[in-house]
Structures are given as C-alpha cells and as structure tokens.
Tab-separated table of C-alpha atoms in Angstrom:
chain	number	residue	atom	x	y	z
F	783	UNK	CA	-23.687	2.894	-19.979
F	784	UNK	CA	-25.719	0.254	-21.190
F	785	UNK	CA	-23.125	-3.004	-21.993
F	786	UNK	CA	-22.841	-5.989	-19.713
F	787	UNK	CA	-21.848	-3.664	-16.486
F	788	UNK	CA	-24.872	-1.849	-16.276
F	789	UNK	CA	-25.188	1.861	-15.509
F	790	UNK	CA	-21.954	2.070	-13.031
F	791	UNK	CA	-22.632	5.983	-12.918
F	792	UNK	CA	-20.548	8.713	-13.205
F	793	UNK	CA	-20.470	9.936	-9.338
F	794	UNK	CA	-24.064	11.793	-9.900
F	795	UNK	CA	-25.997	8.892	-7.636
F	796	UNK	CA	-26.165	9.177	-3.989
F	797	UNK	CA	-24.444	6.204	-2.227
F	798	UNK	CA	-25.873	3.025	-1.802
F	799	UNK	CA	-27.407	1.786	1.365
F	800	UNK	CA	-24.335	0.018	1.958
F	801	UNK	CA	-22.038	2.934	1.544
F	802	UNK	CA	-19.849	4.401	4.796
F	803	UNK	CA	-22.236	7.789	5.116
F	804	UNK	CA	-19.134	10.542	6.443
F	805	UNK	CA	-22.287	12.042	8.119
F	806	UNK	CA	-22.609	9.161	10.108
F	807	UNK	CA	-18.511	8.404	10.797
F	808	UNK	CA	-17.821	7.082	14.611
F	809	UNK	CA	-15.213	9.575	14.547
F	810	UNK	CA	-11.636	10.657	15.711
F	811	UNK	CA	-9.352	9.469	18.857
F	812	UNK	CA	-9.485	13.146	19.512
F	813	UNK	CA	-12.442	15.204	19.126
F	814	UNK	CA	-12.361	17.957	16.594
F	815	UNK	CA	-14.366	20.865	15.456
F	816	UNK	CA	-15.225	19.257	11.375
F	817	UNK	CA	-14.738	21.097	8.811
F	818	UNK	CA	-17.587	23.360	7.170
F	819	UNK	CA	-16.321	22.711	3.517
F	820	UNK	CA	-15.303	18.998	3.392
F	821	UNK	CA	-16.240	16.111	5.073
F	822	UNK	CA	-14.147	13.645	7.651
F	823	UNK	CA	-13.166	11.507	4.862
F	824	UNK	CA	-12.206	14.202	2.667
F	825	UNK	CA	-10.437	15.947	5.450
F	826	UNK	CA	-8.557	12.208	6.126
F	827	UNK	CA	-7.674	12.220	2.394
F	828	UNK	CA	-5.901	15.947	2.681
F	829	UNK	CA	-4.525	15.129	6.156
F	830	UNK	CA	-2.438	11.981	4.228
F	831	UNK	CA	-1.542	14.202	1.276
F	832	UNK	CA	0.022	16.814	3.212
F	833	UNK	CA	2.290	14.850	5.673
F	834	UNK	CA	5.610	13.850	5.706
F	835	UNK	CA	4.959	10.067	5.018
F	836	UNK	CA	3.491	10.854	2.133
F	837	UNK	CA	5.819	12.950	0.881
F	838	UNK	CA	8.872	9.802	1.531
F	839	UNK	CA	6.962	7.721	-0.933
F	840	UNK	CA	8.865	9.724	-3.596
F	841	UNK	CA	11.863	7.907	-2.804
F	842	UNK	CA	10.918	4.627	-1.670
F	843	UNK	CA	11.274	1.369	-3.752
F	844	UNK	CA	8.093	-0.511	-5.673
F	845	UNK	CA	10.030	-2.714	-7.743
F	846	UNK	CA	12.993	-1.027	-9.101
F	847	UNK	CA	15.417	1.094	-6.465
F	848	UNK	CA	14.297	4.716	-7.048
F	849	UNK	CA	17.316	5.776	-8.629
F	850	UNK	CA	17.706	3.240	-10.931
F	851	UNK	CA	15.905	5.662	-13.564
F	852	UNK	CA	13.278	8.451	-13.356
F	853	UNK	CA	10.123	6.550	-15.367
F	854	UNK	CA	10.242	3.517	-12.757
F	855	UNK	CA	7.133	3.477	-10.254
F	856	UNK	CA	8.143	4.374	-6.571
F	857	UNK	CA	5.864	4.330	-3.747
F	858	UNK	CA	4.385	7.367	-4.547
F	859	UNK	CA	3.781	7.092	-7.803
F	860	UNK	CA	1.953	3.540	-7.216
F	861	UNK	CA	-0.307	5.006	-4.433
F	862	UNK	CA	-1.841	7.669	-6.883
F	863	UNK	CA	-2.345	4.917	-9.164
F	864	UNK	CA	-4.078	2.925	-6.507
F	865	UNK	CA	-5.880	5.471	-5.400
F	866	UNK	CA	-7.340	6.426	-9.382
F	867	UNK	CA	-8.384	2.896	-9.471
F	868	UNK	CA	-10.407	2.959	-5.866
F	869	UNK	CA	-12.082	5.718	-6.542
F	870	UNK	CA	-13.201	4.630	-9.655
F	871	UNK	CA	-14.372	1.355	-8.180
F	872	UNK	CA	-16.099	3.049	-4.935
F	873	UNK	CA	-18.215	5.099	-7.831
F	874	UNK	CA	-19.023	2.121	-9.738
F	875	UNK	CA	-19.954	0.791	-6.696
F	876	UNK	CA	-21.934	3.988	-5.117
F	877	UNK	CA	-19.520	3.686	-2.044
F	878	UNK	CA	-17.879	6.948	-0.615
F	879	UNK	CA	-14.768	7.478	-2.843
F	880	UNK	CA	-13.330	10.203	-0.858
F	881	UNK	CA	-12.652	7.180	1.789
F	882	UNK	CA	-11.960	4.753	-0.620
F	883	UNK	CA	-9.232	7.530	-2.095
F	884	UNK	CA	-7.901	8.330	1.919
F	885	UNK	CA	-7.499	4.378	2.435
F	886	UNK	CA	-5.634	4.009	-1.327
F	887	UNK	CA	-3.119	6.907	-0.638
F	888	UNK	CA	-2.270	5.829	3.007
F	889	UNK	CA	-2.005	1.872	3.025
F	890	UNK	CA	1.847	2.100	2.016
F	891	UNK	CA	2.976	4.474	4.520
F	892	UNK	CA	4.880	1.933	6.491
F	893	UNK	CA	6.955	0.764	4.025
F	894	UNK	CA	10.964	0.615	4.512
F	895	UNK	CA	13.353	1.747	2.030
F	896	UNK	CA	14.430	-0.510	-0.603
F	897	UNK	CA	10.577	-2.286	-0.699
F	898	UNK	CA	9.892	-5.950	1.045
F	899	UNK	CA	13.301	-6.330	1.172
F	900	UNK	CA	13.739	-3.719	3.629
F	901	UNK	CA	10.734	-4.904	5.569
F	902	UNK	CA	12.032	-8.651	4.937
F	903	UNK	CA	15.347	-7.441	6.867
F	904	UNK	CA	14.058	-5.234	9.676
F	905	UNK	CA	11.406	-8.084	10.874
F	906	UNK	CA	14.403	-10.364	10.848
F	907	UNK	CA	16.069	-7.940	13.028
F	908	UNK	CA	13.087	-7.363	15.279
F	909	UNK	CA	12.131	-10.543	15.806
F	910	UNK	CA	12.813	-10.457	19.656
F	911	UNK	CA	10.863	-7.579	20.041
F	912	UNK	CA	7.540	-8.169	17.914
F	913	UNK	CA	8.454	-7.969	14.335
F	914	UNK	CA	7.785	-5.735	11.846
F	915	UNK	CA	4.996	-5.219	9.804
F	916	UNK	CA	4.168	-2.536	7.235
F	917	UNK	CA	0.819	-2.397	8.051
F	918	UNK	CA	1.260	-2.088	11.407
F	919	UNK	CA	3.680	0.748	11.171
F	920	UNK	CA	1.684	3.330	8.808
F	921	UNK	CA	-0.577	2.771	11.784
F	922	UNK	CA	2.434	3.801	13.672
F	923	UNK	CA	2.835	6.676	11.248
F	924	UNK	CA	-0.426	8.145	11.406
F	925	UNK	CA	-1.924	7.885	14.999
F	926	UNK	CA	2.059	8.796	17.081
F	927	UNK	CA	4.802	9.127	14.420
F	928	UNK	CA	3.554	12.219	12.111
F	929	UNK	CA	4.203	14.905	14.307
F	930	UNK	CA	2.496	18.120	12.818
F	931	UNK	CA	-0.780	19.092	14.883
F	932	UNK	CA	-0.576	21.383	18.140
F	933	UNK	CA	-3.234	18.913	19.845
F	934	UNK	CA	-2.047	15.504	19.310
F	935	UNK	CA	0.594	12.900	17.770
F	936	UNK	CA	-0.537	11.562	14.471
F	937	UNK	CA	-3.007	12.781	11.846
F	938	UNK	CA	-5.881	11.928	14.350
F	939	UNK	CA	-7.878	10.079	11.150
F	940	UNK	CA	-11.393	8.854	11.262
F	941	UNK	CA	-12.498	5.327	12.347
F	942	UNK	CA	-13.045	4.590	9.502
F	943	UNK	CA	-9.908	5.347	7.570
F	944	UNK	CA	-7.755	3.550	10.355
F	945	UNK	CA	-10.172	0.733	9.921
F	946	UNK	CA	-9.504	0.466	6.502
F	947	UNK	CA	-5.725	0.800	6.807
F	948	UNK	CA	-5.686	-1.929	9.100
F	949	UNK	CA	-8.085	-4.650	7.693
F	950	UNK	CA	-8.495	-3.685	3.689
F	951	UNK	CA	-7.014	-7.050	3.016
F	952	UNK	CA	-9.415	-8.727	5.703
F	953	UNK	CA	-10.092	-9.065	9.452
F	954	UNK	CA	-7.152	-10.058	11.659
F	955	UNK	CA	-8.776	-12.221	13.819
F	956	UNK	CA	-11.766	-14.674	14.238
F	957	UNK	CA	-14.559	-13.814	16.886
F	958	UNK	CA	-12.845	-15.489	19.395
F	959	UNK	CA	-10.011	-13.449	19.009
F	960	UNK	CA	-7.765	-16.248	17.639
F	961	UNK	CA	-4.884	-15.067	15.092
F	962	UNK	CA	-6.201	-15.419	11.309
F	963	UNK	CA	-3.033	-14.024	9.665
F	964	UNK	CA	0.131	-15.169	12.219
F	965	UNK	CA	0.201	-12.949	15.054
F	966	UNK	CA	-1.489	-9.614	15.182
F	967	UNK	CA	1.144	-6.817	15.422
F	968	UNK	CA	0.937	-4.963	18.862
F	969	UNK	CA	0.920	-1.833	17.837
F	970	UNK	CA	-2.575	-3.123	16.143
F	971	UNK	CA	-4.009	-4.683	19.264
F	972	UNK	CA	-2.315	-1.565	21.574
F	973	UNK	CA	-4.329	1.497	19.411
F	974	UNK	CA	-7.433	-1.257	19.284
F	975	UNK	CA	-7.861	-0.897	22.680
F	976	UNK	CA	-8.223	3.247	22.723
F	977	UNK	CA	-10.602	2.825	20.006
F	978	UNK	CA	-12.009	-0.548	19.145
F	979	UNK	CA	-11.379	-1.494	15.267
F	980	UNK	CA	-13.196	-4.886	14.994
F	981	UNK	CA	-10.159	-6.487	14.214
F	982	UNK	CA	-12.724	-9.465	13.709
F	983	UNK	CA	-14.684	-8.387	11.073
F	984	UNK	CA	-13.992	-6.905	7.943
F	985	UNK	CA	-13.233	-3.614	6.548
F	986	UNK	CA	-15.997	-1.281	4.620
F	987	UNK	CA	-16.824	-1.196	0.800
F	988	UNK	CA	-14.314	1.306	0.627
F	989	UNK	CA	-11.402	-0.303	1.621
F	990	UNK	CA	-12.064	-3.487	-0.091
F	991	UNK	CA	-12.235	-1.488	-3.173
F	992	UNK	CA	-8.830	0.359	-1.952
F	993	UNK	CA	-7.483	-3.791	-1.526
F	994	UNK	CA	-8.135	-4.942	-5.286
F	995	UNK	CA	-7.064	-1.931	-6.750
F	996	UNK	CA	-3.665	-2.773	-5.233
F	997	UNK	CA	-3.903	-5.790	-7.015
F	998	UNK	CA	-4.777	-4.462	-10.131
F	999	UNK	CA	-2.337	-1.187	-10.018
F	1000	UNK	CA	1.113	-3.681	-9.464
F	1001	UNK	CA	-0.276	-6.431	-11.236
F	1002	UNK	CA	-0.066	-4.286	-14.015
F	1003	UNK	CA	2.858	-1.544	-13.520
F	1004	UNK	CA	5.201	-4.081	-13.230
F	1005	UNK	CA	5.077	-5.572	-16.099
F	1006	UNK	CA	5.322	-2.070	-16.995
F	1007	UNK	CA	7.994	-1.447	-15.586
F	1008	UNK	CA	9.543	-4.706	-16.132
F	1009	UNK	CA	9.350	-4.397	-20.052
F	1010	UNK	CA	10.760	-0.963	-19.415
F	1011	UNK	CA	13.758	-2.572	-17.678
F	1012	UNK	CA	14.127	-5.672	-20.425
F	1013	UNK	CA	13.760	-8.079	-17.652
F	1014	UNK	CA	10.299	-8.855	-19.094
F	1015	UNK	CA	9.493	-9.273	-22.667
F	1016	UNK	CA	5.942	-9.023	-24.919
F	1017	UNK	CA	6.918	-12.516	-26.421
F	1018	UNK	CA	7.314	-13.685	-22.767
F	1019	UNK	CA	4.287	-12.463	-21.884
F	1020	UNK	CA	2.076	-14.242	-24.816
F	1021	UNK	CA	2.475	-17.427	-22.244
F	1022	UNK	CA	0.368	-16.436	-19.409
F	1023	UNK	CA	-3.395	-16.207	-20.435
F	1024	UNK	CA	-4.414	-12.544	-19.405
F	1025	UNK	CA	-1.773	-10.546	-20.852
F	1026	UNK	CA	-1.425	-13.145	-23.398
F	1027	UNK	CA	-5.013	-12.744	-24.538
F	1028	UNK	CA	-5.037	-8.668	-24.540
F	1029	UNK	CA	-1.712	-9.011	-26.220
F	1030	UNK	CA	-3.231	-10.892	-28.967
F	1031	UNK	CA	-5.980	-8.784	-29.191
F	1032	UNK	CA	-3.725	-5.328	-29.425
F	1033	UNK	CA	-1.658	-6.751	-32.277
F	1034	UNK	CA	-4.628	-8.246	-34.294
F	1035	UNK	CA	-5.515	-4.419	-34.135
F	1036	UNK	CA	-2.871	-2.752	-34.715
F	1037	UNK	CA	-0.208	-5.075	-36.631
F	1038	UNK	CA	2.621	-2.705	-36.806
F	1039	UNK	CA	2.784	-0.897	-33.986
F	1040	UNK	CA	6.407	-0.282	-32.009
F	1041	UNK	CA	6.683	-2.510	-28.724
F	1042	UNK	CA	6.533	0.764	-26.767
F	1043	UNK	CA	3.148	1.382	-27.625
F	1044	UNK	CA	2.134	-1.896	-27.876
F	1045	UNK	CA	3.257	-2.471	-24.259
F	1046	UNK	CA	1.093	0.719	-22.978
F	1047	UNK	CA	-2.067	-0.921	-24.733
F	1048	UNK	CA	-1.706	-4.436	-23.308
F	1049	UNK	CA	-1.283	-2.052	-20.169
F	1050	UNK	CA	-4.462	-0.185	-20.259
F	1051	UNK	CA	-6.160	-3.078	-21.545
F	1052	UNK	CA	-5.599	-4.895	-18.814
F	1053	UNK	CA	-6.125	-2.359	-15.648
F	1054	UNK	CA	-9.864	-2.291	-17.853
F	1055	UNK	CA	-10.617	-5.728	-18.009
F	1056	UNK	CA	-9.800	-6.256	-14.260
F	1057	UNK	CA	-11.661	-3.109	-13.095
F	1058	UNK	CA	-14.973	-4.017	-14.875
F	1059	UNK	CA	-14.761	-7.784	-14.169
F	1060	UNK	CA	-14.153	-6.562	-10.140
F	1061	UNK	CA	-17.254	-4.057	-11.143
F	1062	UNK	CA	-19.657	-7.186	-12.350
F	1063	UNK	CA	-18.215	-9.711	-9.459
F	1064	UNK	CA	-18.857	-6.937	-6.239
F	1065	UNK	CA	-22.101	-6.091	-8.040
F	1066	UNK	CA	-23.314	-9.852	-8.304
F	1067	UNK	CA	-21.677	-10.001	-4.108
F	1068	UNK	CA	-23.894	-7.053	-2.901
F	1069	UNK	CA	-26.827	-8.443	-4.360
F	1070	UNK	CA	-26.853	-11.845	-3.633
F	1071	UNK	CA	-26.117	-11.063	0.022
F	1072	UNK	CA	-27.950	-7.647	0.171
F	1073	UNK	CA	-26.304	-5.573	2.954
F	1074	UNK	CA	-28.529	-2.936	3.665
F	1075	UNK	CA	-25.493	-1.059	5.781
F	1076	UNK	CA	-22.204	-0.157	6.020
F	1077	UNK	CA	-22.481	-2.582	9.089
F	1078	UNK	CA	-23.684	-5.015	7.539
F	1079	UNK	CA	-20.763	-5.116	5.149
F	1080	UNK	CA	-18.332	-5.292	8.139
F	1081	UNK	CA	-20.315	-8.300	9.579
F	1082	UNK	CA	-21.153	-10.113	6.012
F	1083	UNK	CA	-18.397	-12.640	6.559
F	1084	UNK	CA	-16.831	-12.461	3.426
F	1085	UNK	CA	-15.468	-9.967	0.786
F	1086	UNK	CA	-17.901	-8.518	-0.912
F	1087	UNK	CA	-15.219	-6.410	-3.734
F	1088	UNK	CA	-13.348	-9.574	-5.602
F	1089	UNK	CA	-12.497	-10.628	-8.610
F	1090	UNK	CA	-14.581	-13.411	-10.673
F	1091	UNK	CA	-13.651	-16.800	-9.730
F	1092	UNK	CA	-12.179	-16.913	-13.601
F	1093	UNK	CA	-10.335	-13.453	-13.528
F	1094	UNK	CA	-9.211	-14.618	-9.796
F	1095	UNK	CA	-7.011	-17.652	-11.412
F	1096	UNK	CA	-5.385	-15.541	-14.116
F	1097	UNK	CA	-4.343	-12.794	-11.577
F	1098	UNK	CA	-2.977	-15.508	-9.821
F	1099	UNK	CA	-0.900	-17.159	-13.004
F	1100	UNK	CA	0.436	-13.759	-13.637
F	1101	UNK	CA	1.290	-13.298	-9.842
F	1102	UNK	CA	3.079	-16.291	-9.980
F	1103	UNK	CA	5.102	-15.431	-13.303
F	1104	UNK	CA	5.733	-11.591	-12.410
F	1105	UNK	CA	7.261	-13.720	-9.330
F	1106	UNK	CA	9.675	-16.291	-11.661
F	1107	UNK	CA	10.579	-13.704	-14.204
F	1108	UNK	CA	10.926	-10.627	-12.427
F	1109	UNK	CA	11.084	-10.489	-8.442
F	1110	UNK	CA	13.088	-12.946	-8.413
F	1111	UNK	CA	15.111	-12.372	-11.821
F	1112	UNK	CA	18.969	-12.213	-10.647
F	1113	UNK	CA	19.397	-8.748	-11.317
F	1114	UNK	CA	16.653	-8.007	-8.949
F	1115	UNK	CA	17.487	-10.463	-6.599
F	1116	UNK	CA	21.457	-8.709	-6.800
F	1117	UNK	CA	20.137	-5.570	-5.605
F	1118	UNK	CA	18.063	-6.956	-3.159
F	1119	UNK	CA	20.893	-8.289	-1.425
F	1120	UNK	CA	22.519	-5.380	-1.012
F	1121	UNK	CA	20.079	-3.252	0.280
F	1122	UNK	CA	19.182	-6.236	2.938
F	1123	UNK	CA	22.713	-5.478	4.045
F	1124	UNK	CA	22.254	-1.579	4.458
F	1125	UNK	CA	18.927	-1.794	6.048
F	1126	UNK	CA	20.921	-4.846	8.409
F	1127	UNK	CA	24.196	-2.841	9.009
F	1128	UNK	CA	22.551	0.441	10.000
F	1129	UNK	CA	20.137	-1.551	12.318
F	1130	UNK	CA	22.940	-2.633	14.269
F	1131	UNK	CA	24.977	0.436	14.316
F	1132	UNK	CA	21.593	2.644	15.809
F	1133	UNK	CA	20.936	-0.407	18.237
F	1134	UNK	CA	24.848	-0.418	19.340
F	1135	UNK	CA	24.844	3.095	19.890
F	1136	UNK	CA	21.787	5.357	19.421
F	1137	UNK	CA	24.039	8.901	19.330
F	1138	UNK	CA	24.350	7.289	15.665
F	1139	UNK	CA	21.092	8.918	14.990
F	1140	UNK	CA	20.084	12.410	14.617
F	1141	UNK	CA	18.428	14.674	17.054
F	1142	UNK	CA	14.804	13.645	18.007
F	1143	UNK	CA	15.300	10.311	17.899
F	1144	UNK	CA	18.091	9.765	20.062
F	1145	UNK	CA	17.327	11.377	23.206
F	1146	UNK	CA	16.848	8.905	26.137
F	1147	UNK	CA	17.765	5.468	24.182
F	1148	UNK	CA	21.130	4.954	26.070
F	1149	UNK	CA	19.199	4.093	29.105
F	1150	UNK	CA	16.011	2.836	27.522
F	1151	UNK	CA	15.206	-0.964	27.696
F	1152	UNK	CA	16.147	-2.706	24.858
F	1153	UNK	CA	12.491	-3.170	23.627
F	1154	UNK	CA	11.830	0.705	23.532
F	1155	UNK	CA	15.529	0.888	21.960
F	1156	UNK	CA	14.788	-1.465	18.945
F	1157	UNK	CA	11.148	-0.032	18.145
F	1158	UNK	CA	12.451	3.038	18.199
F	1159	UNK	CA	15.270	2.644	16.142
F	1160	UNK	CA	12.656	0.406	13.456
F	1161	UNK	CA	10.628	3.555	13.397
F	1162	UNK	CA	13.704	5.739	12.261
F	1163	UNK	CA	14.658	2.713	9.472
F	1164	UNK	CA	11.351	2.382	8.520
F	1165	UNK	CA	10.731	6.226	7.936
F	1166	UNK	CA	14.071	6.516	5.582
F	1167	UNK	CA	13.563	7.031	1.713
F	1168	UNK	CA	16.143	4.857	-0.293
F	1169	UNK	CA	18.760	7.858	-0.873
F	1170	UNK	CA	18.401	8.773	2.617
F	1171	UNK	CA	19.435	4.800	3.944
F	1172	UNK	CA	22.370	4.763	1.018
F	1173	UNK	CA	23.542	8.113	2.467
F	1174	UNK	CA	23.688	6.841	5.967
F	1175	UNK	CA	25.587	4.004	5.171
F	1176	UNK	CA	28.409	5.656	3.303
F	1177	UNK	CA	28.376	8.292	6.410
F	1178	UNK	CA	28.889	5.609	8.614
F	1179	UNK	CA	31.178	3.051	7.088
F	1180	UNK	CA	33.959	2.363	4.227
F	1181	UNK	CA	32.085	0.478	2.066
F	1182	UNK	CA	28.211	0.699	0.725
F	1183	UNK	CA	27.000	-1.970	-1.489
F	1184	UNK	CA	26.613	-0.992	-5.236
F	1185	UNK	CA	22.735	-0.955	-6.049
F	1186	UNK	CA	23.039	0.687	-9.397
C-alpha cells in the first residue's frame, strides 16, 4: 500500500519491537502444559469462544432489546465486530492480533441483560456492598464464574489477556495507588493481589487497539441500527460533520441510490475513515515516543492507539448526538424503564429469599452474610440473557413490563 498510511502490511511482518511476544507471556494463575499447535494468546482467544459467557452474548442487549427484531446488534454480534476491527488494527500496527482478537471478544462478558440499563440498576442495588461494574465482573466471569476445567474455576487466561480486560480503556490507578476512575472494583484489587496487573499503568498495544475499535464498532452500528429502527434518519444525520461529510460524499456518487444502501455505504465509509485515521495517529504515537517493548508501552504514560486530535472531536459530536437522538429517544428510554424494573424486582425477590433461584446458586445463601448473599445473587443477574430475566419475572410475579 503506498497512499498516506504507508505499508500497514497484510499480517506477513513479524511484530514490532513493541508487540506482546506470546513466547515471552508472564503466564497463567495456574500453570499449564501450552499447547504444541497454538500459542497462549491463541489458546485465550478459543478458551473465550467456547464458554458459556460467550455464548449469553446472543441474547443480551447492545442497543435494541434482543427480541425486538432479528437484524438488531446484540452483544454477540458487536463483539465479533469489535474483534474484526482489533485485529485489523493490531496488524496495521505489527502488534499480536491473536491477543488483540482474545481482549475484543471478552471485554463484554460482564454485561447484564437489557445493556447499561441493567448494569445502571444492579449497581444501584449493590451499592452497600461494592457496586457493580461490568468490567469488573467478566473478570468475575473468567478467573471463578466459568466453571468448565477439571483444575480450576475460570478460563485460567494469560496475564496478558486479563490485563487487557481490565485496563484497555486505561490504568485504574496512579502510582501511588490513588483512584483514577472512582473507586476500583474489589474484585479488581482482590485477583490483583494473586497476580499483580499494574493496575497503574496501562494496558499493551493490543488492548488499546481492542479499546478504539469499541469506539469505532458502536459508533457506527448504531446508527445502523438506529436508521434500521427509524429512530435515526440520513437527513438527520447530514448535521453532524463525520457522517454528514461521508454522507455527502456517497450521494455525490451515487445520486439515486435507495436509503438502504445508502445507509450501508455511509456505514462502511465511516468504520474506514476511523480505522486508518487511528492507523496514521498510533503510527505518528509509537514513533514519536519510540517504545522499544511491550513494557515500555505499559509504562509510556499515555495511549499510544487514539484517534487524531481532529477525528477525536467528531467522534465526540456524534457521541453526543447518537446520545440526544437515540439513547435517549423516548421509545428507548420506555423500554429502558421497564427492564430497570425486572432487573430491580428480581434483585429483591433472590435477596428476600435465595430458594428463588435455581440449583447451584442457592445452596448456603440462607445463612450467608448479607455481603456474600448480594454478590452472589449480582453474579446470577448479571449472567442472565434478556429472555432468560423476562422469563423469570413472569415465573415469579403477575405482571412483567411490556418491552416490545
């Protein structure tokens, strides 16, 4: 490629200095034989593909409730689109994109049913007990929760995938340990302590590739799926300068095409403009501060995978209209409100009386303190897919708000 970005490669060149090197990964919790046909990161990335988590995501809310229609994203479906757009930056980049993939595909693990309003309602609920935080529960998920190996709880992942989950949007505290972000989760700063995650520093290439492609996969499939649910229109988006601008550009080009198709080329448009201006910025990072390590990444003291300071104010004009227009559009807001009551109502139900809940989860709560009781009753909230939370409601009472 020889235009303004340079020859990104094509995932023929060995990583860069910089690079996490899976031959050199500080390895697992629990020590394990590796595999003699993939490497730790690779074996992360299968590990998170073939566990129950994973599969949940199906059913879990991005925007829209899951069975609002089938061509809506879910969970799932935005995870393999974050995880296309991480690789492809981690390549670009000459990072590992096996990691970069493992961090993508496991980063929404934690999430509750029915999206951040789920997670909005269940922190409000914990809030004598710690709180809840997504972030802090897929760590939840994959070091006690997943329970599929003879050996251990968890997926036993590498360092470096768990130090990616944690801090792909940044360290979590300064070096003298002082909160950056409001209080760091316990579950965080309990697992830190069996294996040290440098909770002040920040994350590898990797994950700060895995980061900004979350940006740029929901920046764009929601307006997606926004124009797809007529909350959003093309003539509403001509306002705000990055879609505006691509939008211009796709009907200059092609003057009569349907709004269907125009909508998927403002789409595609725009996941390629972000990636390559991300490309050029993290390129112009890594050379003006020349890490010659993965290390040295961790320890730069700033984010090396952004967005240029120009690109970096339109995703945040768009943020704030996706915001007005459709997160908080009344329809949206409507549903939201009742599934903050079913995620509320079967909170209090479990915590009132535990034998609510299936086998597994049940056993010992009626005596356990009220602190065990209520984390253990998040981690059976958090862990339901959006059918699964609207059929425990109607089991246990008369009347289940109407998301449809």
């Amino acid at each position: 490629m020889t235009n303004e970005l340079g020859d990104i490669g094509f995932g023929y060149r060995p990583r860069a200095a910089y690079a996490t090197d899976p031959a050199k990964s500080r390895g697992r919790l629990f020590d394990e034989v590796e595999s003699p046909t993939r490497t730790p990161f690779q074996r992360d990335r299968d590990r998170i593909i073939h566990s129950t988590a994973f599969r949940r995501l199906k059913h879990k809310t991005q925007v829209f409730i899951a069975h609002e229609g089938d061509h809506y994203r879910t969970r799932l479906t935005h995870s393999i689109e974050v995880a296309q757009i991480a690789r492809a930056l981690a390549r670009a980049l000459r990072g590992d994109e096996d990691l970069a993939e493992a961090v993508a595909l496991v980063h929404d693990f934690g999430h509750t049913p029915f999206g951040h309003t789920g997670e909005d309602a269940l922190n409000d609920k914990m809030v004598a007990w710690g709180g809840f935080d997504h972030n802090a529960q897929s760590l939840r998920i994959v070091t006690r929760l997943e329970a599929r190996y003879a050996e251990f709880d968890g997926l036993n992942l590498t360092w470096e995938t768990l130090e990616g989950l944690v801090k792909h949007n940044g360290p979590l505290m300064d070096s003298t340990g002082k909160s950056l972000k409001g209080p760091v989760p316990q579950a965080i700063r309990d697992y830190s302590q069996l294996q040290d995650l440098e909770l002040d520093r920040f994350a590898g290439i990797e994950a700060q590739c895995a980061a900004i492609a979350d940006d740029i996969a929901y920046n764009t499939h929601d307006i997606d799926d926004g124009l797809r649910a007529g909350l959003l229109t093309l003539d509403m988006l001509k306002t705000v300068s990055l879609p505006g601008k691509i939008l211009e550009g796709v009907r200059q080009r092609y003057p009569r095409l349907d709004d269907v198709r125009t909508g998927h080329e403002l789409m595609r448009r725009q996941i390629t403009a972000m990636v390559e201006d991300v490309i050029v910025a993290a390129t112009a990072n890594l050379e003006r501060v020349g890490p010659r390590s993965a290390d040295a990444v961790r320890a730069a003291g700033e984010t090396m995978v952004s967005f240029s300071a120009g690109m970096a104010a339109a995703e945040k004009e768009l943020k704030a209209f996706l915001y007005k227009h459709l997160y908080r559009h009344e329809e949206v807001m409507r549903v939201r409100a009742g599934a903050e009551q079913i995620v509320r109502d079967l909170f209090d139900v479990y915590f009132a009386d535990p034998r609510a809940m299936p086998d597994g989860w049940r056993e010992g709560l009626d005596r356990a303190e009220d602190r065990i009781k209520a984390r253990s009753v998040a981690d059976f909230l958090a862990g339901m897919t959006d059918t699964y939370a609207l059929k425990e409601h109607r089991r246990l009472f008369d009347r289940t708000p109407d998301l449809s």
